[in-house]
mmCIF file of C-alpha atoms in Angstrom:
data_model
loop_
_atom_site.group_PDB
_atom_site.id
_atom_site.type_symbol
_atom_site.label_atom_id
_atom_site.label_comp_id
_atom_site.label_asym_id
_atom_site.label_seq_id
_atom_site.Cartn_x
_atom_site.Cartn_y
_atom_site.Cartn_z
ATOM 1 C CA UNK A 1 -8.569 36.353 41.049
ATOM 2 C CA UNK A 2 -9.602 35.569 44.679
ATOM 3 C CA UNK A 3 -8.914 32.368 46.567
ATOM 4 C CA UNK A 4 -12.570 31.565 46.307
ATOM 5 C CA UNK A 5 -12.469 31.942 42.427
ATOM 6 C CA UNK A 6 -9.417 29.808 42.299
ATOM 7 C CA UNK A 7 -11.169 27.062 44.445
ATOM 8 C CA UNK A 8 -14.231 27.226 42.277
ATOM 9 C CA UNK A 9 -12.169 27.052 39.041
ATOM 10 C CA UNK A 10 -10.069 24.096 40.441
ATOM 11 C CA UNK A 11 -13.283 22.241 41.486
ATOM 12 C CA UNK A 12 -14.789 22.686 38.068
ATOM 13 C CA UNK A 13 -11.652 21.512 36.305
ATOM 14 C CA UNK A 14 -11.495 18.430 38.543
ATOM 15 C CA UNK A 15 -15.151 17.741 37.768
ATOM 16 C CA UNK A 16 -14.480 18.000 33.982
ATOM 17 C CA UNK A 17 -11.488 15.729 34.326
ATOM 18 C CA UNK A 18 -13.531 13.197 36.341
ATOM 19 C CA UNK A 19 -16.467 13.437 33.722
ATOM 20 C CA UNK A 20 -14.061 12.726 30.911
ATOM 21 C CA UNK A 21 -12.373 9.841 32.659
ATOM 22 C CA UNK A 22 -15.862 8.417 33.376
ATOM 23 C CA UNK A 23 -17.013 8.826 29.884
ATOM 24 C CA UNK A 24 -13.798 7.151 28.592
ATOM 25 C CA UNK A 25 -14.161 4.280 30.998
ATOM 26 C CA UNK A 26 -17.871 3.792 29.981
ATOM 27 C CA UNK A 27 -16.871 3.879 26.312
ATOM 28 C CA UNK A 28 -14.117 1.297 26.794
ATOM 29 C CA UNK A 29 -16.461 -0.887 28.783
ATOM 30 C CA UNK A 30 -19.015 -0.721 26.047
ATOM 31 C CA UNK A 31 -16.469 -1.580 23.384
ATOM 32 C CA UNK A 32 -14.989 -4.489 25.609
ATOM 33 C CA UNK A 33 -18.482 -5.921 26.062
ATOM 34 C CA UNK A 34 -19.110 -5.640 22.277
ATOM 35 C CA UNK A 35 -15.779 -7.161 21.444
ATOM 36 C CA UNK A 36 -16.474 -10.089 23.730
ATOM 37 C CA UNK A 37 -19.851 -10.573 22.005
ATOM 38 C CA UNK A 38 -18.226 -10.456 18.579
ATOM 39 C CA UNK A 39 -15.548 -13.106 19.497
ATOM 40 C CA UNK A 40 -17.989 -15.357 21.448
ATOM 41 C CA UNK A 41 -20.446 -15.453 18.436
ATOM 42 C CA UNK A 42 -17.798 -17.344 16.593
ATOM 43 C CA UNK A 43 -16.627 -19.887 19.222
ATOM 44 C CA UNK A 44 -14.044 -17.866 21.168
ATOM 45 C CA UNK A 45 -13.574 -18.934 24.796
ATOM 46 C CA UNK A 46 -14.443 -16.769 27.721
ATOM 47 C CA UNK A 47 -11.685 -14.775 29.234
ATOM 48 C CA UNK A 48 -9.321 -16.414 31.688
ATOM 49 C CA UNK A 49 -8.365 -14.832 34.959
ATOM 50 C CA UNK A 50 -4.764 -16.141 34.889
ATOM 51 C CA UNK A 51 -2.450 -17.736 32.555
ATOM 52 C CA UNK A 52 0.786 -17.746 30.778
ATOM 53 C CA UNK A 53 1.916 -17.748 27.178
ATOM 54 C CA UNK A 54 2.391 -21.312 25.880
ATOM 55 C CA UNK A 55 6.010 -22.471 26.189
ATOM 56 C CA UNK A 56 8.225 -21.532 23.234
ATOM 57 C CA UNK A 57 8.914 -25.214 22.583
ATOM 58 C CA UNK A 58 5.174 -25.887 21.650
ATOM 59 C CA UNK A 59 4.684 -22.845 19.383
ATOM 60 C CA UNK A 60 6.440 -24.560 16.538
ATOM 61 C CA UNK A 61 5.759 -28.125 17.440
ATOM 62 C CA UNK A 62 6.295 -30.454 14.424
ATOM 63 C CA UNK A 63 8.179 -27.640 12.457
ATOM 64 C CA UNK A 64 11.844 -28.439 11.515
ATOM 65 C CA UNK A 65 14.257 -26.354 13.501
ATOM 66 C CA UNK A 66 16.009 -24.967 10.422
ATOM 67 C CA UNK A 67 12.629 -23.505 9.154
ATOM 68 C CA UNK A 68 11.861 -21.956 12.459
ATOM 69 C CA UNK A 69 15.340 -20.417 12.364
ATOM 70 C CA UNK A 70 14.930 -18.543 9.218
ATOM 71 C CA UNK A 71 11.455 -17.329 10.122
ATOM 72 C CA UNK A 72 12.229 -15.778 13.421
ATOM 73 C CA UNK A 73 11.490 -12.138 13.709
ATOM 74 C CA UNK A 74 14.253 -9.601 13.183
ATOM 75 C CA UNK A 75 13.756 -8.360 16.741
ATOM 76 C CA UNK A 76 12.675 -10.760 19.595
ATOM 77 C CA UNK A 77 9.030 -10.274 20.535
ATOM 78 C CA UNK A 78 8.859 -10.659 24.368
ATOM 79 C CA UNK A 79 5.130 -11.660 24.355
ATOM 80 C CA UNK A 80 2.097 -10.133 25.719
ATOM 81 C CA UNK A 81 2.855 -6.605 27.119
ATOM 82 C CA UNK A 82 5.570 -5.874 24.558
ATOM 83 C CA UNK A 83 3.983 -2.926 22.875
ATOM 84 C CA UNK A 84 3.675 -2.053 19.214
ATOM 85 C CA UNK A 85 5.644 1.171 19.837
ATOM 86 C CA UNK A 86 8.470 -0.433 21.661
ATOM 87 C CA UNK A 87 8.844 -3.304 19.337
ATOM 88 C CA UNK A 88 8.739 -1.271 16.101
ATOM 89 C CA UNK A 89 11.348 1.206 17.594
ATOM 90 C CA UNK A 90 13.563 -1.589 18.114
ATOM 91 C CA UNK A 91 13.014 -2.947 14.716
ATOM 92 C CA UNK A 92 13.918 0.185 12.899
ATOM 93 C CA UNK A 93 17.308 0.170 14.706
ATOM 94 C CA UNK A 94 17.973 -3.251 13.321
ATOM 95 C CA UNK A 95 17.180 -3.133 9.695
ATOM 96 C CA UNK A 96 18.818 -1.668 6.631
ATOM 97 C CA UNK A 97 16.953 1.593 6.348
ATOM 98 C CA UNK A 98 18.462 2.354 3.045
ATOM 99 C CA UNK A 99 16.141 -0.189 1.399
ATOM 100 C CA UNK A 100 13.066 1.855 2.410
ATOM 101 C CA UNK A 101 11.751 5.221 1.344
ATOM 102 C CA UNK A 102 8.348 7.100 1.645
ATOM 103 C CA UNK A 103 6.810 7.801 -1.821
ATOM 104 C CA UNK A 104 3.636 9.500 -3.156
ATOM 105 C CA UNK A 105 3.242 7.371 -6.284
ATOM 106 C CA UNK A 106 5.123 4.806 -8.428
ATOM 107 C CA UNK A 107 8.052 7.094 -8.660
ATOM 108 C CA UNK A 108 10.679 4.460 -8.905
ATOM 109 C CA UNK A 109 11.952 2.335 -11.810
ATOM 110 C CA UNK A 110 11.324 -0.878 -10.066
ATOM 111 C CA UNK A 111 10.682 -2.367 -6.620
ATOM 112 C CA UNK A 112 7.972 -3.166 -4.124
ATOM 113 C CA UNK A 113 5.438 -0.752 -2.776
ATOM 114 C CA UNK A 114 3.375 -1.223 0.366
ATOM 115 C CA UNK A 115 0.122 0.597 0.427
ATOM 116 C CA UNK A 116 -2.159 0.958 3.500
ATOM 117 C CA UNK A 117 -5.593 2.498 4.021
ATOM 118 C CA UNK A 118 -8.198 2.321 6.777
ATOM 119 C CA UNK A 119 -10.437 -0.788 6.950
ATOM 120 C CA UNK A 120 -13.822 0.100 5.592
ATOM 121 C CA UNK A 121 -16.042 -2.839 6.263
ATOM 122 C CA UNK A 122 -16.909 -4.902 9.422
ATOM 123 C CA UNK A 123 -18.940 -4.300 12.528
ATOM 124 C CA UNK A 124 -18.661 -0.949 14.179
ATOM 125 C CA UNK A 125 -17.147 -2.397 17.361
ATOM 126 C CA UNK A 126 -14.330 -4.307 15.356
ATOM 127 C CA UNK A 127 -13.711 -1.042 13.418
ATOM 128 C CA UNK A 128 -13.332 0.881 16.676
ATOM 129 C CA UNK A 129 -10.718 -1.646 17.840
ATOM 130 C CA UNK A 130 -8.782 -1.389 14.568
ATOM 131 C CA UNK A 131 -8.857 2.424 14.628
ATOM 132 C CA UNK A 132 -7.234 2.558 18.140
ATOM 133 C CA UNK A 133 -4.070 0.860 16.731
ATOM 134 C CA UNK A 134 -3.082 3.764 14.426
ATOM 135 C CA UNK A 135 -2.261 2.372 10.905
ATOM 136 C CA UNK A 136 -1.092 -0.959 12.247
ATOM 137 C CA UNK A 137 -4.275 -2.871 11.616
ATOM 138 C CA UNK A 138 -5.020 -0.959 8.375
ATOM 139 C CA UNK A 139 -5.855 -2.942 5.096
ATOM 140 C CA UNK A 140 -2.656 -3.512 3.130
ATOM 141 C CA UNK A 141 -1.703 -4.269 -0.477
ATOM 142 C CA UNK A 142 1.508 -4.927 -2.098
ATOM 143 C CA UNK A 143 2.327 -3.376 -5.593
ATOM 144 C CA UNK A 144 5.020 -4.797 -7.790
ATOM 145 C CA UNK A 145 7.007 -2.865 -10.343
ATOM 146 C CA UNK A 146 9.478 -4.873 -12.278
ATOM 147 C CA UNK A 147 10.645 -2.030 -14.602
ATOM 148 C CA UNK A 148 9.397 1.283 -15.847
ATOM 149 C CA UNK A 149 7.630 -0.277 -18.904
ATOM 150 C CA UNK A 150 6.079 -3.374 -17.394
ATOM 151 C CA UNK A 151 2.536 -3.118 -15.962
ATOM 152 C CA UNK A 152 2.125 -2.977 -12.231
ATOM 153 C CA UNK A 153 0.753 -6.044 -10.373
ATOM 154 C CA UNK A 154 -0.842 -6.138 -6.860
ATOM 155 C CA UNK A 155 -0.954 -8.857 -4.132
ATOM 156 C CA UNK A 156 -3.875 -8.516 -1.650
ATOM 157 C CA UNK A 157 -5.497 -10.795 0.693
ATOM 158 C CA UNK A 158 -9.173 -10.594 1.858
ATOM 159 C CA UNK A 159 -12.564 -12.349 1.984
ATOM 160 C CA UNK A 160 -14.071 -13.393 -1.269
ATOM 161 C CA UNK A 161 -17.045 -10.935 -1.060
ATOM 162 C CA UNK A 162 -14.848 -7.857 -1.728
ATOM 163 C CA UNK A 163 -14.968 -6.730 1.845
ATOM 164 C CA UNK A 164 -11.856 -5.811 3.732
ATOM 165 C CA UNK A 165 -12.625 -7.869 6.613
ATOM 166 C CA UNK A 166 -15.267 -10.243 7.861
ATOM 167 C CA UNK A 167 -18.117 -9.119 10.058
ATOM 168 C CA UNK A 168 -17.020 -11.384 12.823
ATOM 169 C CA UNK A 169 -13.462 -11.626 13.984
ATOM 170 C CA UNK A 170 -13.399 -15.404 14.076
ATOM 171 C CA UNK A 171 -15.405 -16.161 10.989
ATOM 172 C CA UNK A 172 -13.337 -18.257 8.419
ATOM 173 C CA UNK A 173 -14.366 -17.724 4.641
ATOM 174 C CA UNK A 174 -12.720 -18.378 1.359
ATOM 175 C CA UNK A 175 -10.351 -15.754 0.224
ATOM 176 C CA UNK A 176 -10.569 -13.628 -2.982
ATOM 177 C CA UNK A 177 -8.023 -14.068 -5.713
ATOM 178 C CA UNK A 178 -4.687 -12.717 -4.284
ATOM 179 C CA UNK A 179 -3.036 -11.716 -7.545
ATOM 180 C CA UNK A 180 -4.373 -8.719 -9.533
ATOM 181 C CA UNK A 181 -2.572 -7.838 -12.782
ATOM 182 C CA UNK A 182 -4.681 -4.852 -13.451
ATOM 183 C CA UNK A 183 -4.961 -3.337 -10.054
ATOM 184 C CA UNK A 184 -6.737 -0.157 -9.120
ATOM 185 C CA UNK A 185 -4.510 2.999 -8.456
ATOM 186 C CA UNK A 186 -3.863 3.908 -4.854
ATOM 187 C CA UNK A 187 -6.162 6.428 -3.515
ATOM 188 C CA UNK A 188 -4.371 9.819 -3.123
ATOM 189 C CA UNK A 189 -5.881 10.632 0.218
ATOM 190 C CA UNK A 190 -4.354 7.376 1.652
ATOM 191 C CA UNK A 191 -0.758 8.037 0.479
ATOM 192 C CA UNK A 192 2.177 7.881 1.044
ATOM 193 C CA UNK A 193 3.346 4.461 0.281
ATOM 194 C CA UNK A 194 6.554 2.498 1.362
ATOM 195 C CA UNK A 195 8.853 1.787 -1.398
ATOM 196 C CA UNK A 196 11.335 -1.188 -0.898
ATOM 197 C CA UNK A 197 14.311 -0.911 -3.096
ATOM 198 C CA UNK A 198 14.707 -4.455 -3.972
ATOM 199 C CA UNK A 199 13.822 -6.091 -7.319
ATOM 200 C CA UNK A 200 11.050 -8.416 -6.516
ATOM 201 C CA UNK A 201 11.478 -12.114 -7.710
ATOM 202 C CA UNK A 202 9.534 -12.863 -10.926
ATOM 203 C CA UNK A 203 5.848 -13.710 -10.399
ATOM 204 C CA UNK A 204 6.329 -16.893 -12.481
ATOM 205 C CA UNK A 205 9.147 -18.180 -10.430
ATOM 206 C CA UNK A 206 8.363 -21.794 -9.019
ATOM 207 C CA UNK A 207 8.408 -20.826 -5.370
ATOM 208 C CA UNK A 208 6.524 -17.605 -5.843
ATOM 209 C CA UNK A 209 3.800 -19.443 -7.777
ATOM 210 C CA UNK A 210 3.760 -22.061 -5.052
ATOM 211 C CA UNK A 211 3.282 -19.358 -2.349
ATOM 212 C CA UNK A 212 0.443 -17.740 -4.142
ATOM 213 C CA UNK A 213 -1.211 -21.099 -4.558
ATOM 214 C CA UNK A 214 -0.557 -21.874 -0.900
ATOM 215 C CA UNK A 215 -2.085 -18.472 0.228
ATOM 216 C CA UNK A 216 -5.117 -18.999 -2.169
ATOM 217 C CA UNK A 217 -5.938 -22.327 -0.517
ATOM 218 C CA UNK A 218 -6.121 -20.777 3.079
ATOM 219 C CA UNK A 219 -9.294 -19.500 4.626
ATOM 220 C CA UNK A 220 -9.365 -15.898 5.404
ATOM 221 C CA UNK A 221 -9.614 -15.216 9.112
ATOM 222 C CA UNK A 222 -9.265 -11.719 10.503
ATOM 223 C CA UNK A 223 -7.062 -12.526 13.466
ATOM 224 C CA UNK A 224 -4.785 -15.323 12.087
ATOM 225 C CA UNK A 225 -4.834 -15.273 8.247
ATOM 226 C CA UNK A 226 -5.361 -11.603 7.207
ATOM 227 C CA UNK A 227 -4.046 -9.029 4.698
ATOM 228 C CA UNK A 228 -1.188 -7.885 7.061
ATOM 229 C CA UNK A 229 0.349 -11.290 7.691
ATOM 230 C CA UNK A 230 -0.119 -12.152 3.986
ATOM 231 C CA UNK A 231 1.701 -9.065 2.814
ATOM 232 C CA UNK A 232 4.650 -9.728 5.267
ATOM 233 C CA UNK A 233 4.697 -13.291 3.979
ATOM 234 C CA UNK A 234 4.651 -12.534 0.267
ATOM 235 C CA UNK A 235 7.354 -9.851 0.721
ATOM 236 C CA UNK A 236 9.603 -12.296 2.358
ATOM 237 C CA UNK A 237 8.959 -14.743 -0.581
ATOM 238 C CA UNK A 238 9.521 -12.012 -3.179
ATOM 239 C CA UNK A 239 12.840 -10.772 -1.529
ATOM 240 C CA UNK A 240 14.308 -14.220 -0.828
ATOM 241 C CA UNK A 241 13.447 -13.840 2.910
ATOM 242 C CA UNK A 242 15.531 -10.807 3.110
ATOM 243 C CA UNK A 243 12.804 -8.111 3.930
ATOM 244 C CA UNK A 244 10.642 -9.046 6.913
ATOM 245 C CA UNK A 245 7.846 -7.032 8.646
ATOM 246 C CA UNK A 246 7.307 -4.569 5.770
ATOM 247 C CA UNK A 247 3.788 -3.596 6.930
ATOM 248 C CA UNK A 248 5.244 -2.588 10.197
ATOM 249 C CA UNK A 249 8.155 -0.702 8.639
ATOM 250 C CA UNK A 250 5.312 1.211 6.720
ATOM 251 C CA UNK A 251 3.631 2.168 10.067
ATOM 252 C CA UNK A 252 6.814 3.744 11.391
ATOM 253 C CA UNK A 253 7.680 5.474 8.161
ATOM 254 C CA UNK A 254 4.376 6.327 6.545
ATOM 255 C CA UNK A 255 1.666 5.704 9.099
ATOM 256 C CA UNK A 256 1.179 5.827 12.782
ATOM 257 C CA UNK A 257 2.200 3.676 15.758
ATOM 258 C CA UNK A 258 0.460 4.661 19.114
ATOM 259 C CA UNK A 259 2.803 4.997 21.929
ATOM 260 C CA UNK A 260 0.492 2.930 24.116
ATOM 261 C CA UNK A 261 -1.636 -0.111 23.146
ATOM 262 C CA UNK A 262 -5.345 -0.066 23.559
ATOM 263 C CA UNK A 263 -6.677 -2.044 26.666
ATOM 264 C CA UNK A 264 -8.967 -3.680 24.289
ATOM 265 C CA UNK A 265 -6.055 -5.670 22.945
ATOM 266 C CA UNK A 266 -5.731 -7.137 26.405
ATOM 267 C CA UNK A 267 -9.298 -8.688 26.052
ATOM 268 C CA UNK A 268 -8.313 -10.154 22.639
ATOM 269 C CA UNK A 269 -5.279 -11.740 24.226
ATOM 270 C CA UNK A 270 -7.278 -13.153 27.181
ATOM 271 C CA UNK A 271 -9.973 -14.642 24.891
ATOM 272 C CA UNK A 272 -7.944 -15.730 21.865
ATOM 273 C CA UNK A 273 -4.319 -15.949 23.282
ATOM 274 C CA UNK A 274 -3.211 -13.623 20.426
ATOM 275 C CA UNK A 275 -1.156 -10.583 20.667
ATOM 276 C CA UNK A 276 -1.025 -7.708 18.129
ATOM 277 C CA UNK A 277 2.328 -9.234 16.874
ATOM 278 C CA UNK A 278 0.583 -12.758 16.156
ATOM 279 C CA UNK A 279 -2.051 -10.724 14.010
ATOM 280 C CA UNK A 280 0.709 -8.957 12.056
ATOM 281 C CA UNK A 281 3.486 -11.423 11.579
ATOM 282 C CA UNK A 282 3.853 -13.187 8.379
ATOM 283 C CA UNK A 283 6.454 -15.684 9.884
ATOM 284 C CA UNK A 284 3.788 -18.201 10.764
ATOM 285 C CA UNK A 285 2.451 -18.271 7.274
ATOM 286 C CA UNK A 286 6.166 -18.793 6.049
ATOM 287 C CA UNK A 287 6.658 -21.656 8.432
ATOM 288 C CA UNK A 288 3.489 -23.397 7.326
ATOM 289 C CA UNK A 289 4.455 -22.739 3.646
ATOM 290 C CA UNK A 290 7.920 -24.106 3.905
ATOM 291 C CA UNK A 291 6.844 -26.991 5.936
ATOM 292 C CA UNK A 292 4.254 -27.994 3.209
ATOM 293 C CA UNK A 293 6.741 -27.394 0.486
ATOM 294 C CA UNK A 294 9.382 -29.378 2.271
ATOM 295 C CA UNK A 295 7.110 -32.465 2.183
ATOM 296 C CA UNK A 296 6.265 -32.118 -1.478
ATOM 297 C CA UNK A 297 9.288 -30.705 -3.061
ATOM 298 C CA UNK A 298 12.113 -31.509 -0.681
ATOM 299 C CA UNK A 299 14.799 -31.979 -3.397
ATOM 300 C CA UNK A 300 13.856 -28.762 -5.106
ATOM 301 C CA UNK A 301 14.181 -26.637 -1.940
ATOM 302 C CA UNK A 302 17.458 -28.521 -0.779
ATOM 303 C CA UNK A 303 18.994 -27.564 -4.075
ATOM 304 C CA UNK A 304 18.471 -23.871 -3.135
ATOM 305 C CA UNK A 305 19.591 -24.226 0.390
ATOM 306 C CA UNK A 306 22.304 -22.060 1.803
ATOM 307 C CA UNK A 307 24.976 -24.163 3.502
ATOM 308 C CA UNK A 308 27.283 -23.425 6.287
ATOM 309 C CA UNK A 309 29.771 -25.686 8.371
ATOM 310 C CA UNK A 310 27.282 -26.952 10.834
ATOM 311 C CA UNK A 311 23.825 -27.236 9.078
ATOM 312 C CA UNK A 312 21.803 -26.811 6.012
ATOM 313 C CA UNK A 313 19.424 -23.790 6.282
ATOM 314 C CA UNK A 314 16.432 -24.424 3.973
ATOM 315 C CA UNK A 315 15.308 -21.067 2.707
ATOM 316 C CA UNK A 316 15.038 -19.040 -0.526
ATOM 317 C CA UNK A 317 17.934 -17.925 -2.876
ATOM 318 C CA UNK A 318 20.320 -15.113 -1.989
ATOM 319 C CA UNK A 319 19.173 -11.634 -2.135
ATOM 320 C CA UNK A 320 18.950 -9.805 -5.609
ATOM 321 C CA UNK A 321 19.824 -6.271 -4.925
ATOM 322 C CA UNK A 322 18.299 -3.474 -6.795
ATOM 323 C CA UNK A 323 20.150 -2.550 -9.914
ATOM 324 C CA UNK A 324 21.684 0.897 -10.161
ATOM 325 C CA UNK A 325 20.623 2.988 -13.101
#
């Protein structure tokens, strides 16, 4: 190959690279504009040029400190800029991995199954944003198996029109029934599932029924009260607050977590002051639930409190580990 050929080849390669970059930037610009329109249709504020996260002291304002303590994430989230990949990598180093297993069906005698599949409804612009997050923003359902002979139940959170998500990110609508005692089978093309090797608390337990009623009374909202946060919240309830962030454990073990976050998430943060972690974390729902129960059933929950020498921690009963066959 002559020097001229090399120069021409290099020029053409550089041209193609610039063209790809231009097309990518144009696509991101179009998606950003569409996302802004989606959010602003439902009352979102315009992006701010500068600003900081609200002080941590105001995030849980009015919530008792003991409730805040038991609903903290397993791994500290450092706020905007702490990527999904970095945080979930830290999470996996901090949990009891023996509780979790990848399965392709209801293969275990009992336990909790986390099932995810791509979101199939909503605007094209919103779906484009969700797709850039790997499986993190996929639709999620929780299957419960109490023993090999009992029917399987499912917990799922979504709008009451059978869609996975609302057309507009900020729309608030009534939610569909959250408990399904005759659920559909997981779709084979969307397997595997994550199995959690802990016997779930009985569905008729008082605090589980209270949690289901609490969730049923909430309005569905794609960014704040969605299927991911609900699944995390209910698994905390069903495991006595022992298993947290299960949908994100699924993403590491069964799904996909991109190594870099989409720039479009920056726009969501600027307009909504919400990070990807805010969208996925069930801790906020747990805080709201425990705070509401505290007011109505203080004595009942105090009787189940775990005590130490310094303070009473209001939580759920101790972990019931899975029985060995």
